[in-house]
Structure formats: C-alpha cells, structure tokens
Amino acid sequence: MKNISKMTKRLYIFLAVIFMFTSCGKEDTPTIEDRNTEGIETKEESVDETPIVEEPIISEEANTITDNVIIVQSQKINGSLPAPNEVISMILLDTDNKALLNEGFSVIVDSNADISGAYIQFKTKGGGISDSYYKVDFESNSSGKVSTTPYFWSDLNKQYYAESNNTTSKDENAATIDIDFTSNIEPGEFCYIICVFDDAGNISGSQDVCVTILNWGGNDTLIGNWNFEKTELYSLTEETKVLPVGEEQCNDFEDWFCKDERTFDFTWCRTEEFRNFSFNEDGSFTFTRKSFGEELDFEASDVDCSPVIVEDERTALIRGNWSYDQETNTLNLVDYFIETYNYNSGLVTNERDAGEGRLTIFRNVLIDDEIFQYGREIGDNDAETGFRTFYIR
C-alpha cells in the first residue's frame, strides 16, 4: 500500500506540473481567434489615426462671382487649382482689398522668379468655393487703372493733390492683374485664392484675400457744392507755404530740353481762378477748374531753344462717380468724361466706358458741414513734405 501510495502521489505531482505548464502556454500564446481579433483592433486604431480631409464645398454664390468677373486674356478652367510645388514664391504688393462697382480692383504680385501668369479661384466669405478657376496670362493682361495722376489734379508746384491707386515701385518680376466686374456684381464681400506660376511649370503657394465692394456715394456730409479755398504745403526744412485761390503763383523750371538736346530755363506764372466739386446723392460728381496766366509755346521755343512765353487760359471739366470709404477715410474718384483746354493742346475730350474709368484717390479726408479737406501727411511713405487742400461750401 505504501508503494502504491508513493506512486500515486508522484503521479499526481507529475500531472499537476504538466497542467500548470499547459495552462501558462494557453495564456501566453494567442489562438487564431485572438490573432484575428488583435489584427482587426490594430487596423481599426490605424484608421482612427488617419486625418479626415474635408472636400471644399462648391457654392453657387462663388460661381456667380466667377461668372461675372472680367479678366482680360484669361482662361476659365473647370476644377480645383493645380497643386503647388512651392519652388517659387509669391508676394502680394499693394493689393486692393476694396473694389468699386463696375470697375473692380487690381492685384499686384511679385516673385523671386520670372513669373508668367497666375491662377485665381473665387470663394465666398463663408468658405464656399467656385467649381472653376482662371488662368491669367501676364503678358496680355494689364491694368488700365495703374497710371500717374492726371495733370488737372496737380498744382503748379508739382505737388500732387491726389494719388493714383498704385504708388509702389515694382521690380521686373512684378505683374498687375486687372479684374473688372459686370453690372451683376453688387456691393458686399467675397474672397479669392491666388497663386503664380512660371514657364517651367512651377507653382507658388497660394494666399487667400478678401475684398469689399464699395457702393457709389457713402458719406452724405460730402453731398453738395464745394469751392477750392487754398492748399498748404508742409516741409521738414521750410516754413508752411499757403497757395490761396485767386493769387498768382510762379514756378521756375530748369533744364527744359529742346530737340537738339540743348536746354533752357524759364519762369511760369499762373492764377487759379476757381476749382469746384459737386458731389451728388446718386454717387456721381462734376469737377470744374479754370486758371489763367502764362504758357510755354513748345514749338516756338524749340526753334532757337529759348523760351517763348504766351498768354493762356486753361480749363478742365470732369464727370464721373465717387465712393467714400469710411474705414480708411479715403475718397475714390472714377472719371468717365474729361474735357480740357489749353494753349498748346487746344480742346481735348476723352470718354471712357464703365470698367475703363481712371481711378484717383484722395487720402486722409476730413469732412464737416463747412470744410472738405484731404492731403498727404509728412512721414507718409517716408515723405519729407506734405500738403493739405481745403474746400468750403
């Protein structure tokens, strides 16, 4: 019995050991079902970690904007903007974030490369995007609004009373895109995405820009008739100079070139008889100006390369639309009809269609019931001189 008991006891111990190892093996080694479950769990975790890219929402409002902009020498293409490789850069210079009815706005782009065009896609303020975009050819598209301020806005001292809408000096790689509107574009706000490309197919990164379309008019205090009173010229080195209406002003000109490349000097004196603005409630304006005095006879002076001074009367009549920007205190004047007269040119008339008007901007505008004034402050764009022009009721 002792021998049987001992053998039985050893058998129990042996079976217990085997059972223990067998149990640990099952706990440590996954079954086929376990492996499949783990694989599924791992796959689900991988899916959860993948970012979800939301597709842009196509907007009919954005499509309406796209269908009613006019970009000369551009191609409208269905789809999204081409993917950029960002080998080249894009810099937006003096880009308008304000636009005018029928006239649109301008975009000035620069780059570290010789860029040949741009891609533009319009979108709503809320983010809805158009289902097409424009490919713009820089060589053919140019802005009719970027130009020097016309003569009739300047005084005899060559101090500009106003500024053109583009005063930025651009390098050879910069380009201006003129974007006009049809009559279906109304006041409001929209945005656009823009990038540039070169002839090698490189595309810059894109930028989003939002534009506010201003209505004609915009400041009821300005409505009415205004008569020029004076201009004050400021300088860091000289005393303030006052140029009142009705007082003769003389200017010295040096090195006037003749056809044979000789030069001469002369003095020119004139008197501003009047200069008037009439701003109407419907957003239209009329400007009239008259001065008299002396004029250089260009052709006669060129014969012997010596000044031939004649008596002259000079007039200007301008009609167009005005829009006041309350946010920046600027007055935008778009002229569509100009009639000028002077001794050398005679009577000259120029008419422009909607979308082709010449934009002139009066900055730093202040208006109350009796005085309308604007000008350039000393320090604006590092200027060492400034001016302020005053009109009264």
XYZ file of C-alpha atoms in Angstrom:
393
model
C 0.000 0.000 0.000
C 2.916 2.304 0.794
C 4.440 1.675 -2.636
C 1.088 2.309 -4.370
C 0.571 5.447 -2.323
C 4.003 6.752 -3.221
C 3.466 6.011 -6.903
C 0.041 7.664 -6.812
C 1.451 10.712 -5.098
C 4.214 11.071 -7.711
C 1.639 10.689 -10.487
C -0.461 13.473 -9.017
C 2.568 15.769 -8.793
C 3.601 14.970 -12.394
C 0.079 15.647 -13.714
C -0.109 18.895 -11.725
C 3.145 20.142 -13.224
C 2.019 19.288 -16.767
C -1.313 21.046 -16.168
C 0.467 24.135 -14.861
C 2.733 24.457 -17.959
C -0.155 23.730 -20.266
C -2.228 26.488 -18.661
C 0.604 29.123 -18.901
C 1.107 28.208 -22.538
C -2.520 28.927 -23.309
C -2.368 32.272 -21.564
C 0.836 33.393 -23.330
C 0.131 32.069 -26.845
C -2.785 33.697 -28.727
C -5.204 31.475 -30.536
C -6.111 32.004 -34.189
C -9.187 33.842 -32.987
C -7.042 36.035 -30.718
C -4.660 36.818 -33.591
C -7.522 37.780 -35.862
C -9.080 39.948 -33.152
C -5.784 41.722 -32.471
C -5.260 42.305 -36.180
C -8.709 43.862 -36.502
C -8.157 46.050 -33.452
C -4.805 47.257 -34.799
C -6.343 48.016 -38.161
C -9.171 49.954 -36.506
C -6.663 52.004 -34.498
C -4.753 52.822 -37.701
C -7.944 54.028 -39.396
C -8.804 56.232 -36.415
C -5.393 57.963 -36.595
C -5.724 58.917 -40.305
C -6.765 62.619 -40.647
C -10.031 63.287 -42.440
C -9.602 65.738 -45.323
C -12.771 67.701 -45.971
C -13.555 68.476 -49.572
C -14.314 72.163 -50.253
C -17.994 72.930 -50.648
C -18.969 74.151 -54.110
C -21.004 77.342 -53.780
C -23.424 78.787 -56.345
C -22.701 82.212 -54.899
C -18.996 81.717 -55.638
C -19.905 80.518 -59.133
C -21.931 83.705 -59.667
C -18.890 85.808 -58.749
C -16.725 83.758 -61.112
C -19.199 84.172 -63.952
C -19.358 87.964 -63.517
C -15.725 88.988 -63.266
C -13.809 90.072 -66.366
C -10.104 89.217 -66.563
C -8.527 90.109 -69.889
C -6.614 87.298 -71.634
C -7.568 84.665 -69.096
C -8.824 81.110 -69.494
C -11.643 79.746 -67.343
C -10.981 76.133 -66.345
C -13.292 73.713 -64.536
C -11.946 72.065 -61.393
C -9.708 72.948 -58.460
C -6.470 74.925 -58.546
C -3.369 72.955 -59.609
C -1.294 71.627 -56.702
C 1.682 73.871 -55.885
C 5.247 72.634 -55.617
C 6.271 75.933 -53.930
C 9.582 76.082 -55.803
C 8.834 79.763 -56.496
C 7.476 82.423 -54.149
C 4.591 84.871 -54.366
C 4.360 88.296 -52.720
C 1.242 90.448 -52.919
C 2.091 94.152 -53.340
C -0.367 96.969 -52.594
C -3.195 94.585 -53.323
C -6.611 96.240 -53.186
C -8.936 94.876 -50.537
C -11.551 97.331 -51.737
C -13.314 97.306 -55.099
C -15.749 99.597 -56.896
C -18.948 98.759 -58.768
C -18.336 98.105 -62.492
C -14.645 98.964 -62.020
C -13.398 96.017 -59.958
C -9.917 96.034 -58.482
C -6.262 95.299 -59.214
C -3.905 92.644 -57.850
C -0.145 93.265 -57.910
C 2.028 90.165 -57.495
C 5.782 89.733 -57.210
C 8.053 86.692 -57.009
C 11.651 85.552 -56.728
C 11.221 84.032 -60.191
C 10.276 85.228 -63.659
C 6.552 84.539 -63.375
C 4.365 84.299 -66.454
C 0.875 84.007 -65.015
C -1.457 83.378 -62.094
C -4.276 81.066 -61.060
C -7.279 82.682 -59.342
C -10.275 80.924 -57.804
C -13.146 82.822 -56.204
C -14.884 81.911 -52.975
C -17.454 83.303 -50.578
C -16.691 84.868 -47.221
C -18.120 81.726 -45.628
C -15.699 79.457 -47.475
C -17.831 78.129 -50.325
C -15.707 77.782 -53.437
C -16.387 78.022 -57.163
C -16.188 74.926 -59.351
C -13.771 76.639 -61.756
C -10.775 78.968 -61.743
C -8.983 81.425 -64.033
C -5.578 81.020 -65.615
C -4.233 84.538 -66.292
C -1.532 85.393 -68.838
C 0.539 88.333 -67.522
C 1.859 89.332 -70.924
C -1.630 90.074 -72.235
C -3.392 91.220 -69.059
C -2.589 94.715 -67.849
C -4.379 97.124 -65.580
C -5.925 100.228 -67.090
C -6.135 101.764 -63.636
C -2.453 101.940 -62.776
C -1.222 105.278 -64.063
C 0.150 108.584 -62.918
C -2.283 111.148 -61.576
C -3.647 113.329 -64.411
C -2.466 116.923 -64.828
C -5.681 118.508 -63.606
C -5.239 117.050 -60.111
C -1.798 118.648 -59.706
C -0.877 122.188 -58.831
C 1.782 124.396 -60.359
C 4.405 123.288 -57.848
C 4.104 119.651 -58.951
C 2.655 118.776 -55.535
C 0.015 116.130 -56.227
C -3.363 116.794 -54.678
C -4.222 113.155 -55.124
C -2.605 109.823 -55.729
C -3.139 107.120 -58.300
C -4.202 103.749 -56.933
C -0.698 102.338 -57.347
C 2.339 104.086 -55.894
C 4.510 101.047 -55.314
C 7.757 100.719 -57.246
C 7.824 97.233 -58.716
C 10.732 95.136 -59.899
C 10.900 93.394 -63.236
C 9.178 90.243 -61.935
C 6.085 92.040 -60.629
C 2.826 91.997 -62.553
C -0.554 93.702 -62.215
C -3.816 91.846 -62.801
C -6.851 93.946 -63.717
C -10.113 92.363 -62.537
C -13.314 94.093 -63.688
C -16.967 93.471 -62.792
C -20.133 93.163 -64.807
C -23.243 95.007 -63.615
C -24.397 91.797 -61.865
C -21.780 92.207 -59.113
C -23.328 94.060 -56.171
C -21.836 95.706 -53.047
C -20.697 93.162 -50.485
C -17.720 90.973 -49.672
C -16.089 87.972 -51.317
C -12.681 86.294 -51.320
C -10.309 84.695 -53.789
C -7.374 82.279 -53.769
C -4.347 83.232 -55.854
C -1.004 81.657 -56.777
C 1.514 82.342 -59.548
C 3.400 80.106 -61.983
C 6.374 80.317 -64.325
C 7.089 78.901 -67.781
C 8.770 75.833 -66.248
C 5.526 74.746 -64.586
C 6.492 75.722 -61.038
C 3.596 76.940 -58.895
C 3.843 79.061 -55.754
C 1.932 78.517 -52.555
C -1.482 80.159 -52.546
C -2.892 83.002 -50.492
C -6.473 83.893 -49.584
C -7.545 87.536 -49.964
C -10.933 89.070 -49.163
C -12.351 92.086 -50.992
C -15.095 94.540 -50.008
C -17.098 96.030 -52.896
C -17.939 99.651 -52.136
C -21.118 101.286 -53.347
C -21.134 104.691 -55.028
C -21.564 107.525 -52.555
C -21.039 106.627 -48.927
C -20.917 109.933 -46.998
C -23.953 112.213 -47.001
C -21.947 115.079 -45.484
C -19.987 115.334 -48.740
C -23.109 115.843 -50.897
C -23.295 119.364 -52.292
C -21.058 122.010 -53.884
C -17.527 122.752 -52.708
C -15.267 125.641 -53.744
C -11.476 125.461 -53.567
C -10.056 127.795 -50.907
C -6.328 127.028 -50.514
C -3.585 124.444 -50.380
C -0.991 124.373 -47.612
C 2.441 122.868 -48.371
C 4.436 121.441 -45.448
C 8.128 120.621 -45.188
C 10.571 119.440 -42.533
C 13.064 122.120 -43.573
C 10.909 125.085 -44.658
C 8.011 127.099 -43.330
C 4.473 126.231 -44.376
C 3.559 127.751 -47.738
C -0.052 128.766 -48.438
C -1.420 128.798 -52.007
C -4.845 130.525 -51.944
C -7.304 130.716 -54.808
C -7.045 133.896 -56.902
C -3.383 134.570 -56.098
C -0.675 134.351 -58.756
C 1.841 131.539 -58.288
C 5.160 131.455 -60.146
C 7.451 128.499 -60.688
C 10.970 128.218 -62.019
C 11.735 125.415 -64.487
C 15.299 124.355 -65.165
C 16.854 122.367 -67.999
C 13.914 122.272 -70.396
C 15.143 120.049 -73.248
C 14.988 121.024 -76.912
C 15.015 118.630 -79.848
C 18.732 119.276 -80.402
C 19.306 118.291 -76.733
C 20.195 121.834 -75.660
C 18.332 123.163 -72.618
C 16.936 126.431 -71.287
C 15.371 127.737 -68.063
C 12.143 129.702 -67.739
C 9.615 131.035 -65.225
C 5.901 130.250 -65.475
C 3.223 132.242 -63.576
C -0.460 131.363 -63.310
C -3.511 132.225 -61.212
C -6.156 129.704 -60.145
C -9.463 131.426 -60.866
C -11.655 128.668 -59.439
C -11.829 124.946 -58.790
C -15.165 123.378 -57.816
C -16.566 119.977 -56.856
C -20.211 118.984 -56.971
C -20.954 115.640 -55.260
C -24.408 114.185 -55.921
C -26.543 111.816 -53.861
C -26.564 109.176 -56.615
C -22.754 108.817 -56.397
C -21.916 110.980 -59.419
C -19.687 114.060 -59.340
C -18.678 117.014 -61.519
C -15.368 118.846 -61.260
C -14.592 122.180 -62.955
C -11.397 124.188 -62.962
C -10.096 127.355 -64.603
C -6.744 129.152 -64.438
C -5.099 131.853 -66.492
C -1.604 133.226 -66.962
C 1.422 132.184 -68.980
C 2.224 129.120 -71.000
C 5.342 127.914 -72.772
C 4.898 127.677 -76.549
C 6.588 124.309 -77.113
C 7.083 124.503 -80.863
C 8.215 128.153 -80.980
C 10.604 127.634 -78.072
C 12.215 124.696 -79.849
C 13.262 126.730 -82.888
C 16.087 128.631 -81.186
C 15.997 126.639 -77.916
C 14.894 129.686 -75.952
C 11.624 130.220 -74.024
C 8.679 131.730 -75.872
C 6.020 132.628 -73.286
C 2.401 133.268 -74.347
C -0.821 134.188 -72.565
C -3.019 131.181 -71.845
C -6.327 130.152 -70.294
C -6.640 126.598 -69.047
C -9.887 124.767 -68.186
C -10.990 121.296 -67.154
C -14.374 119.593 -66.894
C -14.596 116.102 -65.389
C -17.584 113.862 -64.726
C -17.624 110.507 -63.001
C -18.589 108.600 -59.855
C -17.398 108.923 -56.269
C -17.210 106.448 -53.396
C -16.199 107.257 -49.834
C -14.533 104.588 -47.697
C -15.448 105.276 -44.065
C -12.947 102.720 -42.778
C -9.870 104.380 -44.305
C -11.132 107.966 -44.777
C -10.365 107.865 -48.485
C -12.360 109.319 -51.356
C -12.281 107.327 -54.608
C -12.977 109.283 -57.789
C -13.563 107.421 -61.060
C -13.786 109.699 -64.089
C -15.577 108.727 -67.305
C -15.657 112.071 -69.125
C -12.829 114.642 -69.361
C -12.727 117.818 -71.396
C -9.636 120.034 -71.159
C -8.366 123.105 -72.932
C -5.006 124.877 -73.014
C -2.919 126.871 -75.484
C -0.712 124.023 -76.716
C -3.271 121.206 -76.914
C -6.487 123.042 -77.685
C -9.779 121.375 -76.764
C -9.364 117.679 -75.907
C -12.247 115.353 -74.978
C -11.880 111.846 -73.618
C -14.720 109.455 -72.707
C -14.364 106.054 -71.034
C -16.804 103.173 -70.664
C -17.738 101.531 -67.375
C -14.862 99.328 -66.295
C -12.316 101.587 -68.003
C -12.572 104.654 -65.750
C -9.477 106.326 -64.299
C -9.248 105.960 -60.523
C -7.847 108.766 -58.379
C -7.692 108.548 -54.587
C -7.876 111.387 -52.049
C -6.389 110.245 -48.748
C -6.633 111.491 -45.151
C -10.043 113.037 -45.868
C -11.809 115.142 -43.230
C -15.349 116.424 -43.783
C -17.681 118.573 -41.700
C -20.589 120.846 -42.584
C -18.345 123.670 -43.805
C -14.936 122.243 -44.840
C -13.849 119.342 -47.037
C -10.094 118.662 -46.909
C -7.578 115.987 -47.845
C -3.837 115.614 -48.295
C -0.625 113.792 -47.519
C 0.978 113.933 -44.101
C 4.710 114.336 -43.562
C 6.061 110.842 -42.947
C 3.555 109.041 -45.181
C 5.692 106.567 -47.127
C 8.724 108.345 -45.589
C 7.808 111.609 -47.361
C 9.629 114.706 -46.102
C 6.913 117.001 -47.476
C 3.168 117.063 -47.148
C 0.140 119.081 -48.223
C -3.478 119.683 -47.318
C -6.100 121.055 -49.686
C -9.199 122.856 -48.410
C -12.636 123.322 -49.992
C -15.506 125.281 -48.446
C -19.265 125.342 -49.038
